[in-house]
């Protein structure tokens, strides 16, 4: 596998329950290194721009409202096959379908409040990282 970087968000439902450390431990136990991280409060407009790929979907407005409802932790993860590894650690979007031990199986409250977001491809990761981080902030 190749060394990659991927983007991750610890969502409002998880930050509200002080799960940042437990979630980060799962990333690190899987061999991912956190090379950039910050806690931010997104506006609904920022969430809307970030999730614009979903603009035509029925859940878009609810998603943007939720993501702006409380602080989130945005971060860049690095490791061999980081994109696939992160998605494996996160688990299925629907926590009922998530494998035991995954973040969503352990911490998600619902399909919408599923604790984490992760990039799905190298191109997406590059765009998402650039949306929240300047290159100088990536310190792996």
Short mmCIF file of C-alpha atoms in Angstrom, two decimals, residues 7-16 20 37-43 46-47 51 66-75 115 132:
data_model
loop_
_atom_site.label_atom_id
_atom_site.label_comp_id
_atom_site.label_asym_id
_atom_site.label_seq_id
_atom_site.Cartn_x
_atom_site.Cartn_y
_atom_site.Cartn_z
CA UNK A 7 -9.70 13.83 5.66
CA UNK A 8 -11.82 13.14 8.73
CA UNK A 9 -14.46 15.00 10.71
CA UNK A 10 -15.54 14.09 14.21
CA UNK A 11 -19.12 15.29 14.02
CA UNK A 12 -21.24 17.32 16.49
CA UNK A 13 -22.94 14.27 18.03
CA UNK A 14 -19.54 12.86 19.00
CA UNK A 15 -17.90 16.09 20.16
CA UNK A 16 -20.95 16.85 22.33
CA UNK A 20 -12.84 12.87 20.42
CA UNK A 37 -6.28 18.70 13.65
CA UNK A 38 -8.45 21.57 14.85
CA UNK A 39 -11.75 22.06 16.60
CA UNK A 40 -14.00 24.49 14.75
CA UNK A 41 -17.59 25.70 14.67
CA UNK A 42 -18.84 25.55 11.09
CA UNK A 43 -21.50 27.93 9.87
CA UNK A 46 -19.59 26.51 5.32
CA UNK A 47 -21.26 23.13 5.83
CA UNK A 51 -21.38 19.08 1.38
CA UNK A 66 -26.61 19.38 12.01
CA UNK A 67 -22.99 20.03 11.05
CA UNK A 68 -23.34 23.68 12.14
CA UNK A 69 -25.13 22.79 15.39
CA UNK A 70 -22.02 22.31 17.55
CA UNK A 71 -18.23 22.17 17.25
CA UNK A 72 -16.57 19.54 15.09
CA UNK A 73 -12.99 18.30 14.91
CA UNK A 74 -11.51 18.39 11.42
CA UNK A 75 -8.34 16.44 10.85
CA UNK A 115 -20.13 10.46 14.64
CA UNK A 132 -10.04 23.29 5.98
#
